[in-house]
């Protein structure tokens, strides 16, 4: 089982689209913002009062208090007066306050505020009792801009990623170029593109720290959030009381090296998922020949020869003629390796084809993975995530056109210094 979807997708996008999205390198120091209303170190002023002074309001459908903070579009150019709004959400400590506990969520492109209440509910009660819990929507995401290119993304991910011949490789490169231009056009705010990188985004958090008035705070990062947290720590080490990394991104790797490893990780997850099915008598029995690995490989080989045409039952009634490709299979597998529940659903879809040659369940997984309407195949906006910001951030963070093979991480050399 050779998983190539993630590697082909990201490398094609990053090495082509990033030529459009990446700004000139800027090694200047960030400007120091003057704390606004409510920026004080006075222990007598509680968090709610500080937030109220900043024009706080209830976060939509949440227990958190939101504040929309104007920040410089370009923290590294004092002559640039342009500003953008970044929204932070705070759940004030219910007991004796010891400081702030800030969470940087994954992605890039995820809206932290969308996860704030559910994440907080899993914490040890002592944490929200003693710390202000802080989440935020990174610049461009969710309540901080909601920049999206869902139509361009869905069209791109439904493309053929087969590069087995020079002609097919050239076609994929042209598809990537088309996606890059269409995504930027759909976003509708190209001026922000050079300023979406993590180095800019962590300065937004630094301004928030200043206006709250805490000298130090705790920072937790998950997945991409570890990339964010490490970048903040490198820029402002004196303002961290502690840092927790969960699923750490290795910033010593080049962009290409990172995505090669990520592709291998998805492949390993798929391999282990299929092996776990084989080790379970009930799961193995659902596969036609009792072997999940053989079932997956059989379907892969079938799809490599030609797409499977099928009738898809529409939610509104009736059926639509559809086709399922090898690239669709890799997309489905990649999207459903993130949790036990998703892996179980993928195995059920594989079993449906293995036993009855029914590809409809796998098609449903594909549509769900891509957030497209199964009725119309049109893209649906997910306010909690943005592919546009995902690529916008990655294209700024990795210097693919710096002359270094594979592209180094901005702010780090190949050795991570």
CSV table of C-alpha atoms in Angstrom, one decimal:
chain,number,residue,atom,x,y,z
A,1,UNK,CA,0.0,0.0,0.0
A,2,UNK,CA,1.7,3.1,-1.2
A,3,UNK,CA,0.1,6.2,0.2
A,4,UNK,CA,0.9,9.2,-1.9
A,5,UNK,CA,-2.1,11.6,-1.7
A,6,UNK,CA,-0.7,13.9,1.0
A,7,UNK,CA,2.7,14.1,-0.4
A,8,UNK,CA,1.6,14.8,-4.0
A,9,UNK,CA,-1.1,17.2,-3.0
A,10,UNK,CA,1.0,19.3,-0.7
A,11,UNK,CA,4.2,19.3,-2.7
A,12,UNK,CA,2.4,20.2,-5.9
A,13,UNK,CA,0.6,23.1,-4.1
A,14,UNK,CA,3.5,24.3,-2.1
A,15,UNK,CA,6.1,24.3,-4.9
A,16,UNK,CA,3.8,26.0,-7.3
A,17,UNK,CA,1.2,28.0,-5.4
A,18,UNK,CA,3.8,29.3,-2.9
A,19,UNK,CA,5.5,31.2,-5.7
A,20,UNK,CA,2.4,33.3,-5.7
A,21,UNK,CA,1.7,33.3,-1.9
A,22,UNK,CA,5.2,33.8,-0.5
A,23,UNK,CA,6.4,37.3,0.3
A,24,UNK,CA,9.9,38.5,0.3
A,25,UNK,CA,11.9,37.5,3.3
A,26,UNK,CA,11.8,40.0,6.2
A,27,UNK,CA,14.2,39.6,9.1
A,28,UNK,CA,13.2,42.8,10.9
A,29,UNK,CA,12.2,42.7,14.5
A,30,UNK,CA,8.5,43.1,15.3
A,31,UNK,CA,7.3,46.5,16.4
A,32,UNK,CA,6.4,46.9,20.0
A,33,UNK,CA,2.7,47.7,20.4
A,34,UNK,CA,1.5,50.1,23.0
A,35,UNK,CA,-0.9,48.3,25.4
A,36,UNK,CA,-4.5,49.4,24.9
A,37,UNK,CA,-7.3,50.0,27.3
A,38,UNK,CA,-7.2,47.4,30.1
A,39,UNK,CA,-3.5,46.7,29.7
A,40,UNK,CA,-2.3,46.7,33.3
A,41,UNK,CA,-0.4,44.5,35.7
A,42,UNK,CA,-2.5,45.7,38.6
A,43,UNK,CA,-3.6,42.6,40.5
A,44,UNK,CA,-6.7,44.3,41.7
A,45,UNK,CA,-8.2,44.3,38.2
A,46,UNK,CA,-9.8,41.0,37.3
A,47,UNK,CA,-9.9,39.4,33.9
A,48,UNK,CA,-13.5,40.3,33.2
A,49,UNK,CA,-12.8,44.0,33.9
A,50,UNK,CA,-9.8,44.0,31.6
A,51,UNK,CA,-11.8,42.4,28.8
A,52,UNK,CA,-14.7,44.7,29.3
A,53,UNK,CA,-12.3,47.6,28.8
A,54,UNK,CA,-11.3,46.1,25.5
A,55,UNK,CA,-14.9,46.0,24.3
A,56,UNK,CA,-15.6,42.3,25.1
A,57,UNK,CA,-18.8,40.4,24.1
A,58,UNK,CA,-20.1,36.9,24.6
A,59,UNK,CA,-18.6,34.5,22.1
A,60,UNK,CA,-21.4,33.0,19.9
A,61,UNK,CA,-22.8,29.8,21.3
A,62,UNK,CA,-20.1,29.6,23.9
A,63,UNK,CA,-19.3,30.2,27.6
A,64,UNK,CA,-16.2,32.2,26.6
A,65,UNK,CA,-15.9,36.0,26.4
A,66,UNK,CA,-14.6,37.3,23.1
A,67,UNK,CA,-12.5,40.3,22.4
A,68,UNK,CA,-11.7,41.6,18.9
A,69,UNK,CA,-8.2,42.9,19.0
A,70,UNK,CA,-6.9,45.3,16.3
A,71,UNK,CA,-3.3,44.2,15.4
A,72,UNK,CA,-0.8,45.4,12.8
A,73,UNK,CA,-1.1,43.5,9.5
A,74,UNK,CA,2.7,43.5,9.3
A,75,UNK,CA,4.4,43.4,12.7
A,76,UNK,CA,7.8,43.7,11.1
A,77,UNK,CA,7.4,47.1,9.3
A,78,UNK,CA,6.8,50.1,11.6
A,79,UNK,CA,6.0,52.2,8.6
A,80,UNK,CA,3.0,50.0,7.6
A,81,UNK,CA,-0.1,51.3,9.4
A,82,UNK,CA,-2.5,48.7,8.1
A,83,UNK,CA,-4.4,46.8,10.8
A,84,UNK,CA,-6.5,43.6,11.0
A,85,UNK,CA,-8.8,42.2,13.7
A,86,UNK,CA,-7.9,39.0,15.5
A,87,UNK,CA,-10.5,37.5,17.9
A,88,UNK,CA,-9.5,35.9,21.3
A,89,UNK,CA,-11.8,34.1,23.6
A,90,UNK,CA,-11.3,33.9,27.3
A,91,UNK,CA,-13.0,31.9,30.1
A,92,UNK,CA,-12.0,33.7,33.3
A,93,UNK,CA,-10.7,31.6,36.2
A,94,UNK,CA,-13.4,30.6,38.5
A,95,UNK,CA,-11.2,30.6,41.6
A,96,UNK,CA,-7.9,32.2,42.6
A,97,UNK,CA,-6.3,33.2,39.3
A,98,UNK,CA,-2.7,32.1,38.7
A,99,UNK,CA,-2.4,33.3,35.1
A,100,UNK,CA,-3.4,32.3,31.5
A,101,UNK,CA,-3.5,28.9,29.8
A,102,UNK,CA,-3.5,29.5,26.1
A,103,UNK,CA,-4.2,26.8,23.5
A,104,UNK,CA,-3.0,26.9,19.9
A,105,UNK,CA,-5.0,24.4,17.9
A,106,UNK,CA,-3.9,22.4,14.8
A,107,UNK,CA,-4.1,22.9,11.1
A,108,UNK,CA,-3.0,25.4,10.2
A,109,UNK,CA,-6.4,26.7,9.3
A,110,UNK,CA,-8.4,25.6,12.3
A,111,UNK,CA,-10.6,28.0,14.3
A,112,UNK,CA,-9.5,27.7,17.9
A,113,UNK,CA,-12.7,29.3,19.2
A,114,UNK,CA,-14.8,26.5,17.6
A,115,UNK,CA,-13.1,24.0,19.9
A,116,UNK,CA,-12.8,26.2,23.0
A,117,UNK,CA,-15.8,24.8,25.0
A,118,UNK,CA,-15.3,21.2,24.1
A,119,UNK,CA,-11.6,21.2,24.8
A,120,UNK,CA,-12.1,23.0,28.1
A,121,UNK,CA,-14.7,20.4,29.2
A,122,UNK,CA,-11.9,17.7,29.0
A,123,UNK,CA,-9.5,19.6,31.2
A,124,UNK,CA,-8.8,18.8,34.9
A,125,UNK,CA,-11.2,21.1,36.8
A,126,UNK,CA,-8.2,22.7,38.6
A,127,UNK,CA,-7.0,24.3,35.3
A,128,UNK,CA,-10.1,26.4,34.5
A,129,UNK,CA,-10.4,27.1,38.3
A,130,UNK,CA,-7.0,28.6,38.6
A,131,UNK,CA,-6.2,29.8,35.0
A,132,UNK,CA,-8.0,32.0,32.5
A,133,UNK,CA,-8.5,29.6,29.5
A,134,UNK,CA,-7.7,31.3,26.2
A,135,UNK,CA,-8.4,30.2,22.7
A,136,UNK,CA,-8.2,32.3,19.5
A,137,UNK,CA,-9.0,32.3,15.8
A,138,UNK,CA,-5.6,32.8,14.0
A,139,UNK,CA,-5.5,35.7,11.6
A,140,UNK,CA,-7.6,34.9,8.5
A,141,UNK,CA,-9.5,32.0,10.2
A,142,UNK,CA,-13.1,31.9,11.5
A,143,UNK,CA,-14.0,35.0,13.4
A,144,UNK,CA,-10.7,36.6,12.4
A,145,UNK,CA,-11.5,36.9,8.7
A,146,UNK,CA,-13.1,33.6,7.6
A,147,UNK,CA,-11.1,33.5,4.4
A,148,UNK,CA,-12.1,30.5,2.4
A,149,UNK,CA,-11.6,28.9,-1.0
A,150,UNK,CA,-13.9,25.9,-0.6
A,151,UNK,CA,-14.9,25.6,-4.3
A,152,UNK,CA,-11.3,25.7,-5.6
A,153,UNK,CA,-10.3,23.2,-2.9
A,154,UNK,CA,-13.0,20.7,-3.6
A,155,UNK,CA,-12.4,20.9,-7.3
A,156,UNK,CA,-8.7,20.4,-6.7
A,157,UNK,CA,-9.0,17.4,-4.3
A,158,UNK,CA,-11.3,15.7,-6.8
A,159,UNK,CA,-8.6,15.8,-9.5
A,160,UNK,CA,-6.5,12.9,-10.6
A,161,UNK,CA,-3.2,12.8,-8.7
A,162,UNK,CA,-1.7,10.0,-10.8
A,163,UNK,CA,1.8,11.0,-11.8
A,164,UNK,CA,2.9,7.6,-13.3
A,165,UNK,CA,3.7,9.1,-16.7
A,166,UNK,CA,5.3,12.4,-17.7
A,167,UNK,CA,2.0,13.5,-19.3
A,168,UNK,CA,0.0,12.9,-16.1
A,169,UNK,CA,2.7,14.7,-14.0
A,170,UNK,CA,2.5,17.7,-16.3
A,171,UNK,CA,-1.3,17.6,-16.0
A,172,UNK,CA,-1.2,17.6,-12.2
A,173,UNK,CA,1.2,20.5,-12.2
A,174,UNK,CA,-1.2,22.5,-14.3
A,175,UNK,CA,-4.0,21.5,-12.0
A,176,UNK,CA,-2.0,22.8,-9.0
A,177,UNK,CA,-1.4,26.1,-10.8
A,178,UNK,CA,-5.1,26.4,-11.5
A,179,UNK,CA,-5.9,25.7,-7.9
A,180,UNK,CA,-3.4,28.4,-6.7
A,181,UNK,CA,-4.9,31.1,-8.9
A,182,UNK,CA,-8.6,30.1,-8.2
A,183,UNK,CA,-8.1,29.8,-4.4
A,184,UNK,CA,-6.6,33.3,-4.3
A,185,UNK,CA,-9.4,34.7,-6.4
A,186,UNK,CA,-12.0,33.0,-4.2
A,187,UNK,CA,-10.5,34.3,-1.0
A,188,UNK,CA,-11.0,37.8,-2.3
A,189,UNK,CA,-8.3,39.4,0.0
A,190,UNK,CA,-5.0,38.8,-1.7
A,191,UNK,CA,-3.3,41.7,0.2
A,192,UNK,CA,-3.3,39.5,3.4
A,193,UNK,CA,-1.4,36.6,1.8
A,194,UNK,CA,2.1,37.8,2.6
A,195,UNK,CA,1.2,38.2,6.3
A,196,UNK,CA,-0.4,34.9,7.1
A,197,UNK,CA,2.8,33.1,8.3
A,198,UNK,CA,3.3,31.9,11.8
A,199,UNK,CA,5.9,34.5,12.6
A,200,UNK,CA,3.3,37.2,12.1
A,201,UNK,CA,0.6,35.3,13.9
A,202,UNK,CA,2.5,34.8,17.1
A,203,UNK,CA,3.0,38.5,17.4
A,204,UNK,CA,-0.8,38.8,17.6
A,205,UNK,CA,-0.7,36.6,20.7
A,206,UNK,CA,2.1,38.7,22.1
A,207,UNK,CA,-0.1,41.9,21.8
A,208,UNK,CA,-2.9,40.0,23.5
A,209,UNK,CA,-0.5,39.2,26.4
A,210,UNK,CA,0.5,42.8,26.6
A,211,UNK,CA,-3.1,44.1,26.8
A,212,UNK,CA,-4.1,41.5,29.4
A,213,UNK,CA,-1.0,42.6,31.4
A,214,UNK,CA,0.4,39.2,32.3
A,215,UNK,CA,4.2,38.9,32.3
A,216,UNK,CA,4.1,35.2,31.6
A,217,UNK,CA,1.6,32.6,30.6
A,218,UNK,CA,1.3,28.8,29.8
A,219,UNK,CA,1.1,27.8,26.1
A,220,UNK,CA,-0.3,24.5,24.9
A,221,UNK,CA,0.1,23.5,21.2
A,222,UNK,CA,-1.3,20.5,19.4
A,223,UNK,CA,-0.1,19.4,15.9
A,224,UNK,CA,0.4,22.7,13.9
A,225,UNK,CA,-0.1,24.4,17.2
A,226,UNK,CA,3.3,23.1,18.2
A,227,UNK,CA,4.8,24.9,15.2
A,228,UNK,CA,3.0,28.0,16.5
A,229,UNK,CA,4.1,27.5,20.1
A,230,UNK,CA,7.8,26.9,19.2
A,231,UNK,CA,7.8,30.0,17.0
A,232,UNK,CA,6.4,32.1,19.9
A,233,UNK,CA,8.9,30.6,22.3
A,234,UNK,CA,11.8,31.5,19.9
A,235,UNK,CA,10.5,35.1,19.6
A,236,UNK,CA,9.4,35.7,23.3
A,237,UNK,CA,11.0,33.1,25.6
A,238,UNK,CA,10.9,35.4,28.6
A,239,UNK,CA,7.1,35.5,28.5
A,240,UNK,CA,6.4,31.8,28.8
A,241,UNK,CA,5.8,30.2,32.2
A,242,UNK,CA,5.7,26.9,30.5
A,243,UNK,CA,5.0,25.2,27.2
A,244,UNK,CA,3.3,21.9,26.4
A,245,UNK,CA,3.7,20.3,22.9
A,246,UNK,CA,1.3,17.6,21.7
A,247,UNK,CA,2.2,16.0,18.3
A,248,UNK,CA,5.3,18.1,17.8
A,249,UNK,CA,6.2,19.5,14.4
A,250,UNK,CA,10.0,19.1,13.8
A,251,UNK,CA,11.1,22.6,12.7
A,252,UNK,CA,14.5,21.4,11.7
A,253,UNK,CA,13.0,19.6,8.7
A,254,UNK,CA,12.5,21.3,5.3
A,255,UNK,CA,9.0,21.5,3.9
A,256,UNK,CA,9.6,18.6,1.5
A,257,UNK,CA,11.2,16.4,4.2
A,258,UNK,CA,8.3,17.1,6.5
A,259,UNK,CA,5.6,16.1,4.0
A,260,UNK,CA,7.5,13.0,3.0
A,261,UNK,CA,7.4,11.9,6.6
A,262,UNK,CA,3.8,12.9,6.9
A,263,UNK,CA,2.9,10.7,3.9
A,264,UNK,CA,4.8,7.8,5.5
A,265,UNK,CA,2.9,8.4,8.7
A,266,UNK,CA,-0.5,8.2,7.0
A,267,UNK,CA,0.6,5.0,5.2
A,268,UNK,CA,1.7,3.5,8.6
A,269,UNK,CA,-1.7,4.4,10.1
A,270,UNK,CA,-3.5,2.7,7.3
A,271,UNK,CA,-1.3,-0.4,7.5
A,272,UNK,CA,-1.9,-0.7,11.2
A,273,UNK,CA,-5.6,-0.1,10.8
A,274,UNK,CA,-5.9,-3.0,8.3
A,275,UNK,CA,-3.7,-5.2,10.4
A,276,UNK,CA,-5.9,-4.5,13.4
A,277,UNK,CA,-8.9,-5.6,11.4
A,278,UNK,CA,-7.2,-8.9,10.5
A,279,UNK,CA,-6.4,-9.5,14.1
A,280,UNK,CA,-10.1,-9.2,15.0
A,281,UNK,CA,-12.1,-12.2,13.9
A,282,UNK,CA,-15.4,-10.3,13.5
A,283,UNK,CA,-13.7,-7.5,11.5
A,284,UNK,CA,-11.8,-9.9,9.3
A,285,UNK,CA,-14.9,-11.9,8.6
A,286,UNK,CA,-16.6,-8.8,7.1
A,287,UNK,CA,-13.9,-8.6,4.4
A,288,UNK,CA,-14.7,-10.9,1.5
A,289,UNK,CA,-11.6,-13.1,1.8
A,290,UNK,CA,-11.0,-12.5,5.5
A,291,UNK,CA,-8.0,-10.2,4.8
A,292,UNK,CA,-8.3,-6.4,5.1
A,293,UNK,CA,-4.9,-5.7,3.5
A,294,UNK,CA,-5.8,-7.9,0.5
A,295,UNK,CA,-9.1,-6.2,0.2
A,296,UNK,CA,-7.6,-2.8,0.1
A,297,UNK,CA,-4.9,-3.8,-2.4
A,298,UNK,CA,-7.5,-5.5,-4.6
A,299,UNK,CA,-9.6,-2.3,-4.6
A,300,UNK,CA,-6.5,-0.2,-5.3
A,301,UNK,CA,-5.5,-2.3,-8.3
A,302,UNK,CA,-9.0,-2.3,-9.7
A,303,UNK,CA,-9.1,1.5,-9.5
A,304,UNK,CA,-5.6,1.9,-11.0
A,305,UNK,CA,-6.9,0.2,-14.1
A,306,UNK,CA,-10.0,2.4,-14.4
A,307,UNK,CA,-12.5,4.3,-12.3
A,308,UNK,CA,-15.6,2.4,-10.9
A,309,UNK,CA,-18.8,3.8,-12.3
A,310,UNK,CA,-21.8,3.5,-9.9
A,311,UNK,CA,-25.3,4.8,-9.1
A,312,UNK,CA,-25.2,7.1,-6.0
A,313,UNK,CA,-28.5,7.3,-4.1
A,314,UNK,CA,-29.3,11.0,-3.7
A,315,UNK,CA,-30.6,12.2,-0.3
A,316,UNK,CA,-33.5,13.8,-2.2
A,317,UNK,CA,-34.4,10.6,-3.9
A,318,UNK,CA,-33.3,9.0,-7.2
A,319,UNK,CA,-29.8,8.2,-8.2
A,320,UNK,CA,-26.9,10.0,-9.9
A,321,UNK,CA,-24.3,8.5,-12.2
A,322,UNK,CA,-20.9,8.9,-10.4
A,323,UNK,CA,-17.3,7.6,-10.8
A,324,UNK,CA,-14.8,6.7,-8.1
A,325,UNK,CA,-11.1,6.9,-8.8
A,326,UNK,CA,-7.9,5.7,-7.3
A,327,UNK,CA,-7.2,9.2,-6.1
A,328,UNK,CA,-10.6,9.2,-4.5
A,329,UNK,CA,-9.6,6.1,-2.5
A,330,UNK,CA,-6.4,7.7,-1.3
A,331,UNK,CA,-8.3,10.9,-0.3
A,332,UNK,CA,-10.8,8.8,1.6
A,333,UNK,CA,-8.1,6.8,3.4
A,334,UNK,CA,-6.2,9.9,4.3
A,335,UNK,CA,-9.2,11.7,5.7
A,336,UNK,CA,-10.3,8.8,7.8
A,337,UNK,CA,-7.1,7.9,9.6
A,338,UNK,CA,-7.4,10.6,12.3
A,339,UNK,CA,-9.4,8.8,15.0
A,340,UNK,CA,-10.7,5.3,16.0
A,341,UNK,CA,-14.2,6.2,15.0
A,342,UNK,CA,-13.2,7.3,11.5
A,343,UNK,CA,-10.9,4.3,11.0
A,344,UNK,CA,-13.8,2.0,11.9
A,345,UNK,CA,-16.0,3.8,9.3
A,346,UNK,CA,-13.3,3.4,6.7
A,347,UNK,CA,-13.1,-0.4,7.4
A,348,UNK,CA,-16.9,-0.7,7.1
A,349,UNK,CA,-16.8,1.0,3.7
A,350,UNK,CA,-13.9,-1.2,2.6
A,351,UNK,CA,-15.9,-4.3,3.7
A,352,UNK,CA,-18.9,-3.1,1.8
A,353,UNK,CA,-16.9,-3.1,-1.4
A,354,UNK,CA,-15.0,-6.3,-0.6
A,355,UNK,CA,-18.2,-8.3,0.1
A,356,UNK,CA,-20.6,-6.8,-2.4
A,357,UNK,CA,-18.6,-4.5,-4.7
A,358,UNK,CA,-20.6,-1.7,-3.2
A,359,UNK,CA,-18.5,1.5,-3.5
A,360,UNK,CA,-21.3,3.8,-2.3
A,361,UNK,CA,-20.1,3.8,1.4
A,362,UNK,CA,-16.6,4.7,0.3
A,363,UNK,CA,-18.0,7.5,-1.9
A,364,UNK,CA,-19.9,8.9,1.2
A,365,UNK,CA,-16.5,8.9,3.1
A,366,UNK,CA,-15.0,10.8,0.2
A,367,UNK,CA,-17.7,13.5,0.1
A,368,UNK,CA,-17.5,13.9,3.9
A,369,UNK,CA,-13.7,14.2,3.8
A,370,UNK,CA,-13.9,16.9,1.3
A,371,UNK,CA,-16.9,18.7,2.9
A,372,UNK,CA,-18.9,18.5,-0.3
A,373,UNK,CA,-22.6,18.1,-0.7
A,374,UNK,CA,-23.3,14.5,-1.7
A,375,UNK,CA,-26.4,15.7,-3.6
A,376,UNK,CA,-24.7,18.3,-5.8
A,377,UNK,CA,-21.0,17.8,-5.2
A,378,UNK,CA,-20.8,21.5,-4.4
A,379,UNK,CA,-18.4,22.6,-1.7
A,380,UNK,CA,-19.8,23.4,1.8
A,381,UNK,CA,-18.1,26.0,4.0
A,382,UNK,CA,-16.8,24.7,7.3
A,383,UNK,CA,-16.5,27.8,9.6
A,384,UNK,CA,-14.1,25.9,11.9
A,385,UNK,CA,-11.5,25.3,9.2
A,386,UNK,CA,-10.0,26.9,6.1
A,387,UNK,CA,-7.9,25.2,3.4
A,388,UNK,CA,-7.0,28.7,2.1
A,389,UNK,CA,-5.3,29.6,5.4
A,390,UNK,CA,-3.7,26.1,5.6
A,391,UNK,CA,-1.8,26.8,2.4
A,392,UNK,CA,-1.4,30.5,3.1
A,393,UNK,CA,0.4,29.7,6.3
A,394,UNK,CA,2.5,26.8,5.0
A,395,UNK,CA,3.6,28.8,2.0
A,396,UNK,CA,4.9,31.6,4.2
A,397,UNK,CA,6.5,29.3,6.8
A,398,UNK,CA,8.6,27.4,4.4
A,399,UNK,CA,11.0,29.1,1.9
A,400,UNK,CA,10.5,26.8,-1.0
A,401,UNK,CA,12.2,29.2,-3.4
A,402,UNK,CA,15.2,30.2,-1.2
A,403,UNK,CA,17.6,28.1,-3.2
A,404,UNK,CA,17.8,25.5,-0.4
A,405,UNK,CA,16.7,22.0,-1.6
A,406,UNK,CA,13.3,21.2,-0.2
A,407,UNK,CA,12.8,24.7,1.2
A,408,UNK,CA,13.9,25.6,4.8
A,409,UNK,CA,11.7,26.8,7.5
A,410,UNK,CA,11.6,30.5,7.7
A,411,UNK,CA,13.6,31.8,10.6
A,412,UNK,CA,15.6,28.5,10.8
A,413,UNK,CA,18.4,27.2,8.8
A,414,UNK,CA,18.7,23.5,7.7
A,415,UNK,CA,20.1,22.7,11.1
A,416,UNK,CA,17.2,24.3,13.0
A,417,UNK,CA,19.3,27.1,14.5
